[in-house]
Amino acid sequence: MAQVKRIRRNVSGIILLDKPLGFTSNAALQKVRWLLNAEKAGHTGSLDPLATGVLPLCFGEATKFSQYLLDSDKGYETLAQLGKTTTTADAEGEVLQERPVTVGRAEIEAVLPQFRGQINQIPPMYSALKRDGQPLYKLARAGEVVEREPRSVTIARLELLAFEGDTARLAVECSKGTYIRTLVEDIGEQLGCGAYVAELRRTQAGPFTLAQTVTLEELEAAHAEGGNEALDRFLMPADSGLQDWPLLKFSEHSAFYWLNGQPVRAPDAPKFGMVRVQDHNGRFIGIGEVSEDGRIAPRRLIRSE
């Protein structure tokens, strides 16, 4: 008997998931997509299975704007285990070296300023970055180590929240592309005892915080009670991640031409940069970029909801 193909729903918006421990970002996405029965879905940057916390999941039209959340700043709390290094720089790897921990709070506080501001990081071998089409983590599992170019990242905040015995809890606010595992590992080397990430929780992604998230258990409970559509109440608007962008409202005439790919003028437009655009009814219809001649060029459009 032929299996009946599941007809997925055309739903749009963002669900802010508190990613559970042990899930890859893609596994979490696919689970929520199944619960929502959504046709199109994508996440906005991977969290390791060890990590928990803020993971924006984009559905339908919201996937058009996921790149801007990928590029946004992030916030984390991490527990650094001092005195050991591992193959993966976190608790999932094999221990490489053990050294005595002879430092205290004062020594940790003294090295942190070196890692604030703009710094260079060498991406870890256990990462999703690719070399000749192969993810680095696959090469690492095969025992290969390849040279990686340092990358410039910005650490806006690095604070010691707690220190007890051989563990240090740190708060980090950083730019995209920052590896917390590498940051902790480098701090450990500076302290002379080594360190790895024992716990990692993302507390912020762009404008989104933990307070706005929903757990997988809450989504499963809603689904059990009311089916796919019961999850719709957790969907935030497609432009939720762009709330700090300038907002323009077009007339019906301007919106018509703009949605057909033509740049238009707006009297209240900024002199440059990206903008959110609504039509005369207040419906989000896409994002645009202010060109040199002052017109708003369409970049990503939503023609209907």
mmCIF file of C-alpha atoms in Angstrom:
data_model
loop_
_atom_site.group_PDB
_atom_site.id
_atom_site.type_symbol
_atom_site.label_atom_id
_atom_site.label_comp_id
_atom_site.label_asym_id
_atom_site.label_seq_id
_atom_site.Cartn_x
_atom_site.Cartn_y
_atom_site.Cartn_z
ATOM 1 C CA MET A 1 0.000 0.000 0.000
ATOM 2 C CA ALA A 2 1.442 3.348 -1.086
ATOM 3 C CA GLN A 3 2.258 5.780 1.691
ATOM 4 C CA VAL A 4 0.167 8.944 1.618
ATOM 5 C CA LYS A 5 2.357 12.026 1.241
ATOM 6 C CA ARG A 6 1.961 14.456 4.091
ATOM 7 C CA ILE A 7 0.599 17.815 2.954
ATOM 8 C CA ARG A 8 2.507 20.502 4.785
ATOM 9 C CA ARG A 9 1.089 23.882 5.799
ATOM 10 C CA ASN A 10 2.243 27.204 4.381
ATOM 11 C CA VAL A 11 2.925 29.024 7.645
ATOM 12 C CA SER A 12 5.234 31.990 8.198
ATOM 13 C CA GLY A 13 6.966 33.403 11.245
ATOM 14 C CA ILE A 14 9.642 32.741 13.850
ATOM 15 C CA ILE A 15 9.515 30.390 16.809
ATOM 16 C CA LEU A 16 12.108 31.113 19.482
ATOM 17 C CA LEU A 17 13.119 27.715 20.785
ATOM 18 C CA ASP A 18 15.058 27.081 23.969
ATOM 19 C CA LYS A 19 17.132 24.359 22.329
ATOM 20 C CA PRO A 20 17.378 21.321 24.576
ATOM 21 C CA LEU A 21 20.610 19.605 25.539
ATOM 22 C CA GLY A 22 21.732 16.802 23.244
ATOM 23 C CA PHE A 23 19.932 18.019 20.114
ATOM 24 C CA THR A 24 21.717 19.325 17.046
ATOM 25 C CA SER A 25 20.207 22.556 15.753
ATOM 26 C CA ASN A 26 18.914 20.746 12.678
ATOM 27 C CA ALA A 27 17.337 17.951 14.741
ATOM 28 C CA ALA A 28 15.562 20.561 16.862
ATOM 29 C CA LEU A 29 14.399 22.374 13.722
ATOM 30 C CA GLN A 30 13.036 19.208 12.114
ATOM 31 C CA LYS A 31 11.196 18.240 15.299
ATOM 32 C CA VAL A 32 9.464 21.628 15.538
ATOM 33 C CA ARG A 33 8.801 21.650 11.800
ATOM 34 C CA TRP A 34 7.050 18.282 12.158
ATOM 35 C CA LEU A 35 4.976 19.537 15.088
ATOM 36 C CA LEU A 36 4.031 22.679 13.150
ATOM 37 C CA ASN A 37 3.647 20.720 9.898
ATOM 38 C CA ALA A 38 5.412 23.585 8.128
ATOM 39 C CA GLU A 39 6.266 23.496 4.451
ATOM 40 C CA LYS A 40 9.464 25.549 4.615
ATOM 41 C CA ALA A 41 11.853 25.937 7.547
ATOM 42 C CA GLY A 42 15.382 26.977 8.501
ATOM 43 C CA HIS A 43 17.405 27.877 11.590
ATOM 44 C CA THR A 44 19.672 30.849 12.163
ATOM 45 C CA GLY A 45 23.043 29.440 13.125
ATOM 46 C CA SER A 46 24.046 26.170 14.708
ATOM 47 C CA LEU A 47 24.343 25.418 18.385
ATOM 48 C CA ASP A 48 26.417 22.382 19.383
ATOM 49 C CA PRO A 49 24.490 19.438 20.905
ATOM 50 C CA LEU A 50 26.160 20.386 24.214
ATOM 51 C CA ALA A 51 24.655 23.883 24.023
ATOM 52 C CA THR A 52 21.172 25.027 25.013
ATOM 53 C CA GLY A 53 19.295 28.284 24.706
ATOM 54 C CA VAL A 54 18.033 30.788 22.159
ATOM 55 C CA LEU A 55 17.598 29.251 18.701
ATOM 56 C CA PRO A 56 15.364 31.246 16.323
ATOM 57 C CA LEU A 57 13.570 28.896 13.927
ATOM 58 C CA CYS A 58 12.258 30.498 10.749
ATOM 59 C CA PHE A 59 9.255 29.241 8.792
ATOM 60 C CA GLY A 60 7.813 30.203 5.414
ATOM 61 C CA GLU A 61 8.481 33.816 4.437
ATOM 62 C CA ALA A 62 10.621 34.346 7.544
ATOM 63 C CA THR A 63 13.346 32.126 6.012
ATOM 64 C CA LYS A 64 14.051 34.965 3.555
ATOM 65 C CA PHE A 65 15.443 37.028 6.433
ATOM 66 C CA SER A 66 17.286 34.341 8.421
ATOM 67 C CA GLN A 67 20.671 35.550 7.151
ATOM 68 C CA TYR A 68 20.283 38.796 9.074
ATOM 69 C CA LEU A 69 19.825 36.845 12.310
ATOM 70 C CA LEU A 70 22.841 34.723 11.394
ATOM 71 C CA ASP A 71 24.856 37.936 11.153
ATOM 72 C CA SER A 72 23.611 39.345 14.468
ATOM 73 C CA ASP A 73 25.471 39.541 17.776
ATOM 74 C CA LYS A 74 25.034 36.730 20.293
ATOM 75 C CA GLY A 75 25.124 36.349 24.076
ATOM 76 C CA TYR A 76 26.206 33.291 26.094
ATOM 77 C CA GLU A 77 26.801 31.951 29.570
ATOM 78 C CA THR A 78 29.430 29.242 29.743
ATOM 79 C CA LEU A 79 30.945 27.101 32.461
ATOM 80 C CA ALA A 80 34.680 26.688 31.928
ATOM 81 C CA GLN A 81 36.250 23.574 33.386
ATOM 82 C CA LEU A 82 39.799 24.526 34.352
ATOM 83 C CA GLY A 83 42.746 22.135 34.503
ATOM 84 C CA LYS A 84 41.942 20.034 31.448
ATOM 85 C CA THR A 85 41.933 20.325 27.664
ATOM 86 C CA THR A 86 39.979 18.091 25.289
ATOM 87 C CA THR A 87 40.046 17.209 21.597
ATOM 88 C CA THR A 88 36.895 19.250 20.935
ATOM 89 C CA ALA A 89 37.490 22.008 23.536
ATOM 90 C CA ASP A 90 34.259 20.940 25.231
ATOM 91 C CA ALA A 91 32.937 18.141 27.443
ATOM 92 C CA GLU A 92 32.174 15.882 24.468
ATOM 93 C CA GLY A 93 35.836 15.403 23.560
ATOM 94 C CA GLU A 94 38.545 13.143 24.915
ATOM 95 C CA VAL A 95 40.878 14.568 27.531
ATOM 96 C CA LEU A 96 44.209 15.599 26.028
ATOM 97 C CA GLN A 97 46.019 17.048 29.010
ATOM 98 C CA GLU A 98 45.538 17.642 32.726
ATOM 99 C CA ARG A 99 47.290 20.360 34.722
ATOM 100 C CA PRO A 100 46.899 21.587 38.291
ATOM 101 C CA VAL A 101 44.680 24.610 38.869
ATOM 102 C CA THR A 102 46.643 27.110 40.915
ATOM 103 C CA VAL A 103 44.739 30.252 39.928
ATOM 104 C CA GLY A 104 41.986 32.088 41.756
ATOM 105 C CA ARG A 105 39.392 34.723 40.987
ATOM 106 C CA ALA A 106 41.982 37.513 40.876
ATOM 107 C CA GLU A 107 44.113 35.722 38.268
ATOM 108 C CA ILE A 108 41.091 35.023 36.087
ATOM 109 C CA GLU A 109 39.885 38.620 36.326
ATOM 110 C CA ALA A 110 43.396 39.768 35.347
ATOM 111 C CA VAL A 111 43.503 37.869 32.035
ATOM 112 C CA LEU A 112 39.965 38.639 30.830
ATOM 113 C CA PRO A 113 40.758 42.165 29.513
ATOM 114 C CA GLN A 114 43.103 40.576 26.950
ATOM 115 C CA PHE A 115 40.101 38.918 25.334
ATOM 116 C CA ARG A 116 37.752 41.910 25.229
ATOM 117 C CA GLY A 117 37.297 44.051 22.123
ATOM 118 C CA GLN A 118 38.497 42.936 18.704
ATOM 119 C CA ILE A 119 40.551 39.742 18.881
ATOM 120 C CA ASN A 120 41.743 37.029 16.503
ATOM 121 C CA GLN A 121 40.573 33.440 16.855
ATOM 122 C CA ILE A 122 41.773 30.311 15.077
ATOM 123 C CA PRO A 123 38.628 28.254 14.376
ATOM 124 C CA PRO A 124 38.665 24.802 16.019
ATOM 125 C CA MET A 125 39.144 21.652 13.950
ATOM 126 C CA TYR A 126 35.852 20.387 15.361
ATOM 127 C CA SER A 127 33.737 22.968 13.516
ATOM 128 C CA ALA A 128 31.439 23.077 10.503
ATOM 129 C CA LEU A 129 33.820 25.254 8.482
ATOM 130 C CA LYS A 130 34.750 23.577 5.219
ATOM 131 C CA ARG A 131 38.090 22.840 3.558
ATOM 132 C CA ASP A 132 37.886 21.625 -0.054
ATOM 133 C CA GLY A 133 34.203 20.874 0.461
ATOM 134 C CA GLN A 134 34.753 18.803 3.626
ATOM 135 C CA PRO A 135 33.634 20.029 7.065
ATOM 136 C CA LEU A 136 36.614 20.381 9.375
ATOM 137 C CA TYR A 137 35.021 18.113 11.979
ATOM 138 C CA LYS A 138 35.061 15.224 9.489
ATOM 139 C CA LEU A 139 38.765 15.771 8.870
ATOM 140 C CA ALA A 140 39.343 15.965 12.628
ATOM 141 C CA ARG A 141 37.539 12.663 13.203
ATOM 142 C CA ALA A 142 39.841 11.101 10.599
ATOM 143 C CA GLY A 143 42.832 12.346 12.590
ATOM 144 C CA GLU A 144 43.726 15.172 10.212
ATOM 145 C CA VAL A 145 44.733 18.651 11.307
ATOM 146 C CA VAL A 146 44.830 21.415 8.689
ATOM 147 C CA GLU A 147 45.957 25.018 8.950
ATOM 148 C CA ARG A 148 43.157 27.497 9.671
ATOM 149 C CA GLU A 149 43.320 31.209 9.067
ATOM 150 C CA PRO A 150 42.737 33.418 12.131
ATOM 151 C CA ARG A 151 39.432 35.271 12.099
ATOM 152 C CA SER A 152 38.700 38.640 13.632
ATOM 153 C CA VAL A 153 35.790 38.704 16.089
ATOM 154 C CA THR A 154 34.573 41.214 18.653
ATOM 155 C CA ILE A 155 33.969 40.410 22.321
ATOM 156 C CA ALA A 156 31.739 43.215 23.606
ATOM 157 C CA ARG A 157 31.380 41.719 27.093
ATOM 158 C CA LEU A 158 33.402 39.130 28.982
ATOM 159 C CA GLU A 159 32.629 38.896 32.684
ATOM 160 C CA LEU A 160 33.388 36.388 35.412
ATOM 161 C CA LEU A 161 30.062 35.567 37.054
ATOM 162 C CA ALA A 162 31.270 32.927 39.497
ATOM 163 C CA PHE A 163 34.385 30.971 40.439
ATOM 164 C CA GLU A 164 34.400 27.824 42.546
ATOM 165 C CA GLY A 165 37.186 25.280 42.846
ATOM 166 C CA ASP A 166 38.212 24.507 39.282
ATOM 167 C CA THR A 167 35.244 25.985 37.381
ATOM 168 C CA ALA A 168 34.566 29.517 36.192
ATOM 169 C CA ARG A 169 31.211 30.768 34.924
ATOM 170 C CA LEU A 170 31.533 33.464 32.275
ATOM 171 C CA ALA A 171 29.114 35.806 30.504
ATOM 172 C CA VAL A 172 29.997 36.610 26.899
ATOM 173 C CA GLU A 173 28.501 39.006 24.354
ATOM 174 C CA CYS A 174 30.143 38.702 20.968
ATOM 175 C CA SER A 175 29.943 39.177 17.220
ATOM 176 C CA LYS A 176 28.919 36.488 14.750
ATOM 177 C CA GLY A 177 31.455 33.760 14.096
ATOM 178 C CA THR A 178 32.842 33.734 17.643
ATOM 179 C CA TYR A 179 33.725 30.291 18.976
ATOM 180 C CA ILE A 180 33.115 30.164 22.721
ATOM 181 C CA ARG A 181 35.057 26.879 22.863
ATOM 182 C CA THR A 182 38.092 28.616 21.403
ATOM 183 C CA LEU A 183 37.662 31.597 23.723
ATOM 184 C CA VAL A 184 37.562 29.353 26.813
ATOM 185 C CA GLU A 185 40.466 27.275 25.551
ATOM 186 C CA ASP A 186 42.572 30.400 24.936
ATOM 187 C CA ILE A 187 41.721 31.787 28.398
ATOM 188 C CA GLY A 188 42.776 28.454 29.905
ATOM 189 C CA GLU A 189 46.116 28.601 28.120
ATOM 190 C CA GLN A 190 46.684 32.149 29.298
ATOM 191 C CA LEU A 191 46.019 30.974 32.855
ATOM 192 C CA GLY A 192 48.500 28.147 32.364
ATOM 193 C CA CYS A 193 46.133 25.359 33.389
ATOM 194 C CA GLY A 194 44.036 24.775 30.267
ATOM 195 C CA ALA A 195 40.244 24.798 30.066
ATOM 196 C CA TYR A 196 37.285 23.471 28.131
ATOM 197 C CA VAL A 197 33.567 24.290 27.870
ATOM 198 C CA ALA A 198 31.609 22.154 30.311
ATOM 199 C CA GLU A 199 28.290 23.954 29.740
ATOM 200 C CA LEU A 200 27.101 26.476 27.183
ATOM 201 C CA ARG A 201 23.826 28.387 27.076
ATOM 202 C CA ARG A 202 22.952 30.998 24.473
ATOM 203 C CA THR A 203 21.167 33.819 26.230
ATOM 204 C CA GLN A 204 20.654 36.157 23.279
ATOM 205 C CA ALA A 205 20.517 36.087 19.479
ATOM 206 C CA GLY A 206 20.129 39.517 17.914
ATOM 207 C CA PRO A 207 17.107 41.160 19.580
ATOM 208 C CA PHE A 208 15.859 37.882 21.067
ATOM 209 C CA THR A 209 16.427 36.733 24.665
ATOM 210 C CA LEU A 210 15.792 33.615 26.738
ATOM 211 C CA ALA A 211 12.713 35.229 28.284
ATOM 212 C CA GLN A 212 10.980 35.009 24.893
ATOM 213 C CA THR A 213 11.734 31.354 24.213
ATOM 214 C CA VAL A 214 9.482 28.321 24.331
ATOM 215 C CA THR A 215 10.634 24.814 25.236
ATOM 216 C CA LEU A 216 10.235 21.712 23.123
ATOM 217 C CA GLU A 217 8.098 20.217 25.908
ATOM 218 C CA GLU A 218 5.700 23.188 25.720
ATOM 219 C CA LEU A 219 5.401 22.806 21.956
ATOM 220 C CA GLU A 220 4.795 19.065 22.253
ATOM 221 C CA ALA A 221 2.129 19.653 24.896
ATOM 222 C CA ALA A 222 0.368 22.217 22.681
ATOM 223 C CA HIS A 223 0.501 19.818 19.747
ATOM 224 C CA ALA A 224 -0.917 16.967 21.810
ATOM 225 C CA GLU A 225 -3.778 19.184 22.924
ATOM 226 C CA GLY A 226 -4.655 20.978 19.688
ATOM 227 C CA GLY A 227 -2.638 19.612 16.756
ATOM 228 C CA ASN A 228 -0.482 21.566 14.318
ATOM 229 C CA GLU A 229 -2.496 24.765 14.442
ATOM 230 C CA ALA A 230 -2.135 24.987 18.224
ATOM 231 C CA LEU A 231 1.508 25.946 17.649
ATOM 232 C CA ASP A 232 0.586 28.982 15.547
ATOM 233 C CA ARG A 233 0.270 31.101 18.676
ATOM 234 C CA PHE A 234 4.012 30.721 19.254
ATOM 235 C CA LEU A 235 4.858 32.212 15.836
ATOM 236 C CA MET A 236 6.309 35.715 15.900
ATOM 237 C CA PRO A 237 6.067 37.974 12.803
ATOM 238 C CA ALA A 238 8.552 37.358 9.984
ATOM 239 C CA ASP A 239 10.272 40.692 10.618
ATOM 240 C CA SER A 240 10.635 40.190 14.391
ATOM 241 C CA GLY A 241 14.398 39.928 14.083
ATOM 242 C CA LEU A 242 14.604 43.263 12.257
ATOM 243 C CA GLN A 243 12.865 45.463 14.803
ATOM 244 C CA ASP A 244 15.882 47.763 15.172
ATOM 245 C CA TRP A 245 15.841 48.576 11.430
ATOM 246 C CA PRO A 246 14.233 51.836 10.223
ATOM 247 C CA LEU A 247 10.603 51.298 9.235
ATOM 248 C CA LEU A 248 9.030 52.860 6.144
ATOM 249 C CA LYS A 249 5.340 52.838 5.201
ATOM 250 C CA PHE A 250 4.596 53.020 1.494
ATOM 251 C CA SER A 251 1.477 54.350 -0.152
ATOM 252 C CA GLU A 252 -0.633 51.855 -2.105
ATOM 253 C CA HIS A 253 0.850 53.275 -5.326
ATOM 254 C CA SER A 254 4.472 52.975 -4.168
ATOM 255 C CA ALA A 255 3.964 49.505 -2.717
ATOM 256 C CA PHE A 256 2.562 48.251 -6.033
ATOM 257 C CA TYR A 257 5.635 49.315 -8.006
ATOM 258 C CA TRP A 258 8.060 48.263 -5.274
ATOM 259 C CA LEU A 259 6.576 44.768 -5.060
ATOM 260 C CA ASN A 260 7.123 44.513 -8.801
ATOM 261 C CA GLY A 261 10.817 45.126 -8.385
ATOM 262 C CA GLN A 262 11.003 48.870 -9.017
ATOM 263 C CA PRO A 263 12.846 51.271 -6.665
ATOM 264 C CA VAL A 264 10.620 54.008 -5.253
ATOM 265 C CA ARG A 265 11.105 57.155 -3.201
ATOM 266 C CA ALA A 266 9.914 57.672 0.351
ATOM 267 C CA PRO A 267 9.933 61.126 1.993
ATOM 268 C CA ASP A 268 10.946 59.806 5.429
ATOM 269 C CA ALA A 269 13.689 57.438 4.236
ATOM 270 C CA PRO A 270 17.135 57.520 5.872
ATOM 271 C CA LYS A 271 20.104 58.593 3.754
ATOM 272 C CA PHE A 272 21.566 55.082 3.544
ATOM 273 C CA GLY A 273 21.274 51.530 4.836
ATOM 274 C CA MET A 274 18.670 48.784 5.022
ATOM 275 C CA VAL A 275 15.011 49.387 5.907
ATOM 276 C CA ARG A 276 11.870 47.418 6.731
ATOM 277 C CA VAL A 277 8.878 48.224 4.556
ATOM 278 C CA GLN A 278 5.150 48.069 5.231
ATOM 279 C CA ASP A 279 2.318 48.758 2.820
ATOM 280 C CA HIS A 280 -0.464 51.284 3.429
ATOM 281 C CA ASN A 281 -2.333 48.663 5.498
ATOM 282 C CA GLY A 282 0.638 48.162 7.823
ATOM 283 C CA ARG A 283 1.518 44.730 6.390
ATOM 284 C CA PHE A 284 5.211 43.825 6.242
ATOM 285 C CA ILE A 285 6.129 43.464 2.557
ATOM 286 C CA GLY A 286 9.906 43.108 2.642
ATOM 287 C CA ILE A 287 13.225 44.841 3.103
ATOM 288 C CA GLY A 288 14.978 47.387 0.920
ATOM 289 C CA GLU A 289 18.189 49.332 0.630
ATOM 290 C CA VAL A 290 18.499 53.085 0.195
ATOM 291 C CA SER A 291 20.453 53.765 -2.991
ATOM 292 C CA GLU A 292 22.674 56.769 -3.733
ATOM 293 C CA ASP A 293 19.848 58.587 -5.502
ATOM 294 C CA GLY A 294 17.613 58.278 -2.424
ATOM 295 C CA ARG A 295 15.280 55.634 -3.816
ATOM 296 C CA ILE A 296 14.468 52.419 -1.943
ATOM 297 C CA ALA A 297 15.573 49.377 -3.918
ATOM 298 C CA PRO A 298 13.769 46.112 -3.060
ATOM 299 C CA ARG A 299 16.024 43.358 -1.709
ATOM 300 C CA ARG A 300 13.692 40.719 -0.241
ATOM 301 C CA LEU A 301 9.967 40.794 -0.891
ATOM 302 C CA ILE A 302 6.810 39.313 0.620
ATOM 303 C CA ARG A 303 4.024 39.543 -1.911
ATOM 304 C CA SER A 304 1.314 37.804 0.071
ATOM 305 C CA GLU A 305 0.714 36.148 3.445
#
